[in-house]
Structures are given as structure tokens and as C-alpha cells.
Steps between C-alpha positions, in 0.01 A plus 500: 500500500167491680206579270193366682369433850256214538279480810283240659166658595354343816698592812760678290302795362146419615441436872343156461575408860296793632202400285537135599515574873189717467319207341623253761399731785148513358491119499612488861221741590246277325608145589586382851735224382739757347513696825677210673834618363683826461477698179867422431435126523185531291706684237761223498235234454324702230827541307556125519153436360550756223805305389313172534204621294727669249440713195609231256171314533312816406731572207451145376122536516460241775306745718374858496650769720189494723522123530865528596425753775213288635720189506771692684261600778332159513844361582558781750181403683602134493837586657313630804250217526207641302349306210384798294253434220504678164276784620721585797819465297377741234368737768844513665670552163262789427563666836874474450483637147272792589733614775816434298397738221371766741848614610710526184831679561862503384811402691661817644710695245381285207346776290786741559756235406316422175488870416872545571612191310269553206703781354808279466378142460217302347268377775337158495295274726497120498233352726339170593136599473212573266499796261186677625604469865843652445377774268248595771780546752701721264203721412361533853840612622561725198826346382381339175646788297843437656524141375628427149435126503308257723506124448265280703505127546151489350636625168788254469317210674780442747628649824831624634766364527435347156734676258223558244339780698834681540592447136170651391566806717846542348356464150246776563756723670740440209787436739726209585523331839838664557348845446212440742464522878233292678349615830269265691403356837487129414842339512399195301262666257661839441866474589590143404291522184658824381854414616495175306444700183790732577317800646630717780273470806380688808307305763223680693512317834141549618495236775843568654644167384862393469634563151556163330797622293631860515697439181178466302329822609538818696263500798269789593226567754374817332471623143686813611819292476460416131642815341816483710560137402450583132732799524771302677483176304305508176593810302 
């Protein structure tokens, strides 16, 4: 019997992509080298660099969050033939960050879904990010009161798909993997990580990709589909 629904936050409940594209557009407006490519291509390159300069180094104390952002954009400049010094790299990181936080919004139907599910299931979030950043998103979008449990990678010092972050969420929810449904947009981080522990899974396909394995997760393009899947499969 299903007792809890566990969500990823960024690009599952919170519209991270919208905030990111706002930040990247501001960088294109500021720096000529970033205007040489389309916004879609700039987004692809930025996502690659985010994975390259990953959160683990910050969690391990190897760099601060600001240093990580500056390094990401230094490498972005280098990709397009610009040898950016520390001042320019930090300037670009600041422009991106200012514009990212200026447009906080939820994925369509997110708040309504949380309200509808909350009466029947415990609601949790498991997210690869820092505590203050993710709490900000919940409060700004007025959904913090709808969440029973949130576990961040900062707290457990590891990131999805490591089983520790999922196990901590289950411990706080007081449910087993078999009683919990995971909903997320990252196949490797959210779906594979949760599935390997025995959770039921729903994959939020944000980038219109081919599903790696339909047996592992139901696939959705909108949160409006979630209640029907739960009703049909997970009662």
C-alpha cells in the first residue's frame, strides 16, 4: 500500500529550467561570445558544465558555492575562446545568479498536486542542493507547509543516486521503499537511484527524451498525469 510520495525539487516541482534560461539570457545580453550560439545550445553547454563542476566538490569542502559558479563560467568563456580572469568569471556568475533568483516559479500544477496528495500520503522531497537554496524555493512559492520532509544532499554529504539520501528520506517519512513513490526528472539520479532501493517511480520527462526503460518508471510530461497513475497502479 502506498503511504508516501517523494519528489525531486528542481524541474519536478520548481521550474529550475525557467530560472536557468533567464540567467543564461542575461549572460547572452552581456557577453558577445555567448551570443554566437542559440539559447538552446548555450543551455546544453551550461548543463554539461554544471555536471563537470559538480556539487560533490562543494559538499566535500573543496570549493565554495560562489567559487563553483565562477569556475563554471570561466570554463564557459574558455569554450568560446575567451580567457576570462577571476573578475570576469565572478561577474558572470553574479549576473547569472541575480537573474536566476528573480523569476522563481513552480512547474504547472505542482501546488495543486501537493494539496491533493497531502490528504492521503506523506509528502517528501529529496534534492541535490544546499539547504538554504531549496528552503528559499519552497517559501517563495508558498509550498513549504505542504512538505512533511525535505532531505538535501548538503545534509547527508552525498548526492543522488547514492542510496544514503533516499534512505534518510524514508527514515524521516517512516515508510519503507515499497510503500513510497518517487517522482523526478533525472533518470540516473531520481529514477535509477530510487528504483534500486525498491521504490515505485514516475519519470518527469522535461527534455522530451526517449525513456531508457519503461519497466522502471511510468513516464509523464505533466504533473496532471500523476493522480491517474497513482489511482490506476499504486493503491
